[in-house]
Amino acid sequence: MPQRCLPPYTNVAYNRAVNASNTCGIKEPQQFCAQSPYLKASLECEFCDDRYERSSHSSRYITDFAGPDNLTWWQSETLMERVDEAPVDLTID
């Protein structure tokens, strides 16, 4: 009888530096809007700005522990202006 190969889950990025080739707000403040098919009329828009902790969405937030009082995430640049020029490479050191 065939056996199913299911290795245990491993977070290869845990406790390691993750570098992104494309991050929102690194070069200059950049607006982004939440994409939702249910909110077409009233999209919620914010700014990424790496100069300020509160609006930074750096790659260091890929593996941090977020919670209700610590809402963090990594975000690439928006595709709104340069849809064909925004490739993303993530490198784990």
Tab-separated table of C-alpha atoms in Angstrom:
chain	number	residue	atom	x	y	z
A	1	MET	CA	0.000	0.000	0.000
A	2	PRO	CA	1.397	3.479	-0.882
A	3	GLN	CA	2.385	5.748	1.984
A	4	ARG	CA	1.705	9.436	2.057
A	5	CYS	CA	4.745	11.614	2.660
A	6	LEU	CA	3.757	14.521	4.893
A	7	PRO	CA	6.751	16.135	6.592
A	8	PRO	CA	6.157	18.279	9.687
A	9	TYR	CA	5.612	22.017	9.172
A	10	THR	CA	8.765	24.084	9.577
A	11	ASN	CA	8.915	27.864	9.438
A	12	VAL	CA	12.226	28.281	7.613
A	13	ALA	CA	12.177	32.053	8.153
A	14	TYR	CA	11.695	31.968	11.943
A	15	ASN	CA	14.431	33.912	13.752
A	16	ARG	CA	16.190	34.688	10.470
A	17	ALA	CA	16.501	37.873	8.437
A	18	VAL	CA	14.214	38.109	5.415
A	19	ASN	CA	15.116	40.598	2.705
A	20	ALA	CA	12.628	41.773	0.091
A	21	SER	CA	13.600	43.262	-3.260
A	22	ASN	CA	10.413	45.317	-3.300
A	23	THR	CA	8.802	46.997	-0.290
A	24	CYS	CA	6.126	49.656	-0.091
A	25	GLY	CA	7.294	53.045	1.213
A	26	ILE	CA	11.073	52.493	1.069
A	27	LYS	CA	11.859	55.003	-1.693
A	28	GLU	CA	9.112	57.468	-0.846
A	29	PRO	CA	5.712	57.472	0.873
A	30	GLN	CA	3.302	55.403	-1.195
A	31	GLN	CA	-0.455	55.112	-0.991
A	32	PHE	CA	-2.087	51.689	-1.023
A	33	CYS	CA	-5.734	50.710	-0.899
A	34	ALA	CA	-7.288	47.543	0.492
A	35	GLN	CA	-8.559	45.368	-2.331
A	36	SER	CA	-11.920	43.793	-1.672
A	37	PRO	CA	-14.732	42.843	-4.030
A	38	TYR	CA	-17.193	43.869	-1.303
A	39	LEU	CA	-15.842	47.407	-0.742
A	40	LYS	CA	-15.724	48.707	-4.312
A	41	ALA	CA	-17.401	52.020	-3.515
A	42	SER	CA	-15.364	52.846	-0.413
A	43	LEU	CA	-11.845	51.439	-0.499
A	44	GLU	CA	-9.796	52.065	2.620
A	45	CYS	CA	-6.510	53.717	1.655
A	46	GLU	CA	-3.389	54.336	3.765
A	47	PHE	CA	0.263	55.247	3.219
A	48	CYS	CA	3.414	53.159	3.546
A	49	ASP	CA	6.334	55.246	4.782
A	50	ASP	CA	9.454	53.492	6.041
A	51	ARG	CA	10.583	56.612	7.927
A	52	TYR	CA	7.886	56.053	10.558
A	53	GLU	CA	7.419	52.842	12.552
A	54	ARG	CA	3.626	53.060	12.470
A	55	SER	CA	3.430	53.193	8.661
A	56	SER	CA	6.439	51.002	7.861
A	57	HIS	CA	5.762	47.628	6.231
A	58	SER	CA	9.338	46.371	6.099
A	59	SER	CA	10.375	42.777	5.407
A	60	ARG	CA	11.335	42.464	9.101
A	61	TYR	CA	7.582	42.144	9.709
A	62	ILE	CA	7.321	38.912	7.727
A	63	THR	CA	8.288	36.839	10.757
A	64	ASP	CA	7.441	39.040	13.741
A	65	PHE	CA	4.631	38.206	16.139
A	66	ALA	CA	1.701	40.481	15.403
A	67	GLY	CA	-1.312	40.827	17.642
A	68	PRO	CA	-4.209	43.184	18.356
A	69	ASP	CA	-1.820	45.778	19.798
A	70	ASN	CA	0.947	45.111	17.266
A	71	LEU	CA	-0.562	45.057	13.760
A	72	THR	CA	2.410	44.642	11.452
A	73	TRP	CA	2.944	43.152	8.017
A	74	TRP	CA	5.304	43.266	5.069
A	75	GLN	CA	3.918	44.783	1.907
A	76	SER	CA	5.321	45.104	-1.594
A	77	GLU	CA	4.870	48.244	-3.656
A	78	THR	CA	1.441	48.771	-5.133
A	79	LEU	CA	0.829	47.534	-8.654
A	80	MET	CA	-1.411	50.505	-9.423
A	81	GLU	CA	1.300	52.562	-11.138
A	82	ARG	CA	3.806	49.983	-12.425
A	83	VAL	CA	1.997	46.703	-12.886
A	84	ASP	CA	4.772	45.160	-15.011
A	85	GLU	CA	7.725	46.545	-13.026
A	86	ALA	CA	7.136	45.207	-9.550
A	87	PRO	CA	8.758	41.770	-9.258
A	88	VAL	CA	9.417	40.587	-5.721
A	89	ASP	CA	12.250	38.379	-4.500
A	90	LEU	CA	12.320	37.273	-0.860
A	91	THR	CA	15.683	36.073	0.430
A	92	ILE	CA	16.122	34.306	3.764
A	93	ASP	CA	19.568	34.777	5.302
